[in-house]
Amino acid sequence: MQTETDLETQLKEAVQLSGADWAVLAERIGGVWLLRCVVRLNKNAQTELTELLGRPSIDTWLCGALSGGNVRSSAVSEQSSFKSRRFFAFPLSGVSQAVLVGANDLTSEEQKIWKLTTSLLSGRSTTPSQPLFPDLQSDLAFDLPLAIEKVLDAFVQAVPCQGAWLAIRRGELLDIQAEWNDPKAKGVSLLIEANPILRRVNRSLAEVAITRKQPNWDNLPYGSLRSGTNIWICFPLVIGQRLIGVVTVWRQKEFSPAEMAQLRELASRVSPSVEVVVTFSEMAAHLRRLGLLNDFVLTVSSAQNLDQIARRTFGLLSRAFNTELIALFMRSSDGRVLRDYRLEDGKMTVISVSLSGHSIQPVLKDGQARRVSDTTKEGFTPIYKGARSELIVPLKYRGQSIGILIIDSLRAEAFTQYDEHLMVVITSHLAGLIEYTRLREEAEGRARSLGLIHEVVQQVIGLNDKREVAAITADLVAQYFKYELAAILLLDDENKFTIQGIGGTHAETVKKALADEEFVVEVGVTGRVSRSGESYLINDTSREKLYQPLRGWDARSEICVAMKDGGSILGIIDVESREQNAFTHDDLIAMESLAGILAAVISNANQYQKLQVSIRQLRATEIELNARMEAQRSAENRLIQAAKLAAVGEMAAGVAHELNNPLTTVTGFSEIVLEELPRDSIHREDLEMVLREAKRASQVVRRLLDFSRQGERIRASSDLNEVVTDVIALTRHLIQTNDVRLTLELDGEMPWVSIDTNQIKQVLLNLIHNALQAMIHGGELHVITQKAVRDNREWALMIVKDSGIGIPVEDQNRIFEPFFTTKGNRGGTGLGLSVTYGIVTDHGGTIEVKSEPEEGSTFSVWLPI
């Protein structure tokens, strides 16, 4: 036998000798072409070739090449990944294989190379009188589909044909399980007695040949015949006097006597092997279904709830019977509701429907298992549309039917009597498991109800708004207890009961009805409870005179419970349902327990709301008092600052007067001496230092005089933007020489303000000088004007923002005090910001500072408009 390496070597050599672009050895298995060996074809091209071979037209074309044993070629699309313009098919004799070769063209000599290669690859050792026969006694017995395909391949390779299929008998049906050049045939089931040709083959156990001219040509059971097909033959597969299957072949020209004898002998030889394979397959299915009982014990019995039981049961039955058409119906303990479990697109769905009038009700009542072999023939309506056979098995517990299990199949006669007996055993165990699980779930439900009451309490126990308490409680009660309507009524400010919370599936219906009606009716149930405080449980409102229906809402069951605090009734809990006997005594106890807890919560909420009113009043008084104290504190601070400035001003005037005359004398004589002193005098440098320091002292004295002098105020309505523009023009050169980037943002709609322009210029100059001195290594300076509103008053706001070293937090409260400076050895008298502060406050404005160390400072000047 040739290995894959040998195959690849031979293909490579043939490609080189013929000059082809690529070559592939392909094999048809199960109606699909597989690439066995590939030479010079990348993965993308391989994928494209596989898709191309999957097309029915190409499959038919290749099957024709295999049947006729002839070389064929076809053009390749220009958009394909193949390098060549054509590809050629060279069939291998005796097998369902062909060598596909890609090339722009192949000469007759090059085609001879490929024919020789295919001859070597086929290794033909049989003759037409000895067709290839698969060894069905080997591993193929474990794979029924593949074995049947091999059998059909033997017929196709024995004689050329246009198409063929092989069907295996199952009861009164023939199931087509393999096809050649007829993809639609696979999976079709044919009823033997319904077709005269198949009926004839079954009775005579001999082949039947039909030509196009015969009357029975229109009765052919199945086959995608072409217009050129002229003969169709059906060969029976027989064991003893029993038909186990058939093989049909068809083609254009008639079969010769030698070919007929060859096919007849082949049918006789393969029948025992087919019987073995089919028997083995049936035994395997039998063993799988026996294992279903063991799987049921291990898997389904460990399920924790009804949904899990249904899901696992469906999974086991789906694998055992190879179908997803499964349904499980379980009746409720009170016999009124039916739970319907089904598989929809691989997912399980569950719905609850009324048992009354349901199509499954007679089956439940009958309580007998039933097997429908052919729904069409028997006129039976299956659960799933299109099902051909159905198996119905009741779930019985202590002699009572508690449910029905139904399995459908698209094939007729899909279930045997053994399957029916097996399912009766399984459903008897399943019924006990379902009933036990249902009782456990009901007990857990009662415990869960108490837990849900606790959860409701947890949601509302800390709330102080009784309306919020009522709304949350109504939603939770309706949601957790599955009530159709849950309403919480509380006393309002007019001492009337009104709905504060409503929930449930019919809440909107009741809300609409309450637009024109009162929920609490004096002569009704709610009116009686609101007066007496007694609880009511009604399971049939038609027999209760007190019940008063609302428009659009007519309940059949009702629970009404009062929320009492001592002798006072604070509210009512009312739950309703459209079903009779919807509530039990346990529901009444649960609602009464909840009412007691809600009464305490609502009573606390009432006290809390009264307390909140008192707190709000005290808080308003506190806010007003704090505002007055803050205003007084601010006024005191301004007075203190003004007093400081006045005291410093008086002192500065005296000091400046005493120092100004001596400094003038020193400066004058220093300048005279310097004029007469030679330039190379050793005393010249010292004398120049004396002159500089005297001038600096004079500047300090001048600032002291400016600070102490009130000066004459000349105020007029002025444009603040124009003041800023003038100052920037004066300082722009200084700003640029300090490597500072200036950003100017002026509000074009700024109204004019009443100011002394010279004083405001002095304010802005001081702030810009301070900002430049704070940015030692350069930075960014922002000067902004804008209109602002504060304390219900309009202001003109001027902002100077730098990116300098900032001001320490501990110094920010002292920067406006006279002689306080943070500049250290960088100079500064500590008077600039004091003067600025005095000017701004004199204009009726304020100045504020915000600063972060190493991040910069922002000074905001507020001037009244």
Coordinates of C-alpha atoms in Angstrom, one line a residue, residues 466-668:
K466 CA -43.9 56.3 54.3
R467 CA -44.8 56.8 50.7
E468 CA -41.5 55.2 49.7
V469 CA -42.1 52.4 52.2
A470 CA -45.5 51.7 50.6
A471 CA -44.3 51.8 47.0
I472 CA -41.3 49.4 47.7
T473 CA -43.5 47.0 49.7
A474 CA -46.2 46.8 47.1
D475 CA -43.6 46.0 44.3
L476 CA -41.8 43.4 46.5
V477 CA -45.0 41.7 47.6
A478 CA -46.3 41.5 44.0
Q479 CA -42.9 40.3 42.7
Y480 CA -42.0 37.7 45.3
F481 CA -45.5 36.3 46.0
K482 CA -46.5 36.4 42.4
Y483 CA -49.7 38.3 43.2
E484 CA -51.6 39.9 40.3
L485 CA -52.4 43.0 42.4
A486 CA -50.8 44.3 45.6
A487 CA -51.9 47.7 47.0
I488 CA -50.7 49.5 50.1
L489 CA -53.1 52.2 51.4
L490 CA -52.2 54.8 54.1
L491 CA -53.9 57.7 55.8
D492 CA -53.2 61.0 54.1
D493 CA -53.3 64.5 55.5
E494 CA -57.1 64.6 55.2
N495 CA -57.4 61.4 57.2
K496 CA -58.5 59.4 54.2
F497 CA -57.1 56.1 53.0
T498 CA -55.3 56.5 49.6
I499 CA -53.1 54.2 47.6
Q500 CA -49.5 55.0 48.2
G501 CA -48.0 51.9 46.6
I502 CA -49.4 49.5 43.9
G503 CA -47.7 46.6 42.1
G504 CA -48.5 43.4 40.2
T505 CA -49.3 42.5 36.6
H506 CA -52.6 44.3 36.7
A507 CA -51.5 47.4 38.5
E508 CA -51.9 49.7 35.5
T509 CA -55.5 48.4 34.9
V510 CA -56.4 49.3 38.5
K511 CA -54.7 52.7 38.3
K512 CA -56.9 53.6 35.3
A513 CA -60.0 52.4 37.1
L514 CA -59.1 54.5 40.1
A515 CA -59.2 57.7 38.0
D516 CA -63.0 57.7 38.4
E517 CA -63.6 55.5 41.4
E518 CA -62.5 55.2 45.1
F519 CA -60.6 52.1 46.1
V520 CA -61.9 52.2 49.6
V521 CA -65.6 51.7 49.5
E522 CA -67.5 52.1 52.8
V523 CA -69.7 49.1 52.1
G524 CA -66.9 47.1 50.6
V525 CA -64.1 44.8 52.0
T526 CA -61.6 47.6 52.3
G527 CA -64.1 49.9 54.1
R528 CA -64.9 47.1 56.6
V529 CA -61.3 46.5 57.3
S530 CA -60.5 50.2 57.7
R531 CA -63.2 50.5 60.3
S532 CA -62.9 47.2 62.2
G533 CA -59.2 46.3 61.7
E534 CA -60.2 42.7 61.1
S535 CA -58.5 40.7 58.3
Y536 CA -60.4 39.2 55.4
L537 CA -59.6 36.1 53.2
I538 CA -62.0 35.6 50.3
N539 CA -61.4 32.8 47.8
D540 CA -64.7 33.3 45.8
T541 CA -65.8 36.9 45.5
S542 CA -69.0 35.8 43.7
R543 CA -70.2 34.5 47.0
E544 CA -69.0 37.5 49.1
K545 CA -71.5 40.4 49.4
L546 CA -68.9 42.8 50.6
Y547 CA -66.8 42.6 47.5
Q548 CA -67.1 45.6 45.1
P549 CA -65.5 45.2 41.7
L550 CA -63.7 48.0 39.9
R551 CA -64.3 48.9 36.3
G552 CA -62.0 46.7 34.1
W553 CA -60.9 44.6 37.1
D554 CA -62.9 41.8 38.6
A555 CA -61.0 39.7 41.1
R556 CA -61.9 36.2 42.2
S557 CA -59.8 36.1 45.4
E558 CA -58.8 38.7 47.9
I559 CA -56.8 39.2 51.1
C560 CA -57.3 42.5 53.0
V561 CA -55.3 43.1 56.2
A562 CA -55.1 46.2 58.5
M563 CA -51.8 47.8 59.7
K564 CA -52.5 48.7 63.3
D565 CA -50.5 50.7 65.9
G566 CA -52.2 50.0 69.2
G567 CA -55.8 51.1 68.6
S568 CA -55.0 53.2 65.5
I569 CA -55.3 51.9 62.0
L570 CA -52.4 53.4 59.9
G571 CA -53.1 51.6 56.6
I572 CA -54.3 48.5 54.7
I573 CA -52.6 45.8 52.7
D574 CA -54.8 44.5 49.9
V575 CA -53.8 41.7 47.5
E576 CA -56.1 40.3 44.8
S577 CA -56.2 37.6 42.0
R578 CA -58.5 36.8 39.1
E579 CA -58.3 33.1 40.0
Q580 CA -60.6 31.4 42.6
N581 CA -58.9 29.8 45.6
A582 CA -55.7 31.7 44.8
F583 CA -54.8 32.3 48.4
T584 CA -54.3 30.0 51.4
H585 CA -54.3 30.5 55.1
D586 CA -50.5 30.7 55.0
D587 CA -50.8 33.7 52.7
L588 CA -53.1 35.4 55.2
I589 CA -50.7 34.8 58.1
A590 CA -47.8 36.1 55.9
M591 CA -49.7 39.3 55.1
E592 CA -50.7 39.8 58.8
S593 CA -47.0 39.4 59.8
L594 CA -46.0 41.9 57.2
A595 CA -48.7 44.3 58.3
G596 CA -47.5 44.3 61.9
I597 CA -43.9 45.1 60.8
L598 CA -45.0 47.8 58.3
A599 CA -47.2 49.5 61.0
A600 CA -44.1 49.9 63.2
V601 CA -42.1 51.3 60.2
I602 CA -44.8 53.7 59.2
S603 CA -45.3 54.9 62.8
N604 CA -41.6 55.6 63.0
A605 CA -41.7 57.4 59.6
N606 CA -44.5 59.6 60.9
Q607 CA -42.5 60.6 64.0
Y608 CA -39.4 61.1 61.9
Q609 CA -41.2 63.4 59.5
K610 CA -42.4 65.6 62.4
L611 CA -38.8 65.6 63.7
Q612 CA -37.6 66.6 60.3
V613 CA -39.9 69.7 60.2
S614 CA -38.4 70.9 63.5
I615 CA -34.9 70.2 62.3
R616 CA -35.5 72.2 59.1
Q617 CA -36.7 75.2 61.1
L618 CA -33.7 75.0 63.4
R619 CA -31.4 74.7 60.5
A620 CA -32.9 77.7 58.7
T621 CA -32.4 79.7 61.9
E622 CA -28.8 78.5 62.2
I623 CA -28.0 79.5 58.6
E624 CA -29.5 82.9 59.1
L625 CA -27.5 83.4 62.3
N626 CA -24.3 82.2 60.7
A627 CA -24.8 84.7 57.8
R628 CA -25.2 87.6 60.2
M629 CA -22.2 86.5 62.2
E630 CA -20.1 86.2 59.0
A631 CA -21.2 89.6 57.8
Q632 CA -20.3 91.2 61.2
R633 CA -16.9 89.4 61.2
S634 CA -16.1 90.6 57.8
A635 CA -17.0 94.2 58.8
E636 CA -14.8 94.0 61.9
N637 CA -11.9 92.7 59.8
R638 CA -12.3 95.6 57.4
L639 CA -12.3 98.0 60.3
I640 CA -9.2 96.5 61.9
Q641 CA -7.4 96.6 58.5
A642 CA -8.4 100.2 58.0
A643 CA -7.2 101.1 61.5
K644 CA -3.9 99.4 60.8
L645 CA -3.5 101.2 57.6
A646 CA -4.4 104.6 59.2
A647 CA -1.9 104.0 62.1
V648 CA 0.8 103.0 59.7
G649 CA 0.0 105.9 57.5
E650 CA 0.5 108.5 60.3
M651 CA 3.8 106.8 61.3
A652 CA 4.9 106.7 57.7
A653 CA 4.3 110.4 57.2
G654 CA 6.4 111.3 60.2
V655 CA 9.2 109.0 59.3
A656 CA 9.2 110.0 55.6
H657 CA 9.4 113.7 56.6
E658 CA 12.3 113.2 58.9
L659 CA 14.3 111.0 56.4
N660 CA 13.5 112.9 53.2
N661 CA 15.8 116.0 53.9
P662 CA 18.9 114.1 55.0
L663 CA 18.5 111.7 52.0
T664 CA 18.2 114.7 49.7
T665 CA 21.4 116.2 51.1
V666 CA 23.3 112.9 50.8
T667 CA 22.1 112.4 47.2
G668 CA 23.0 115.9 46.1

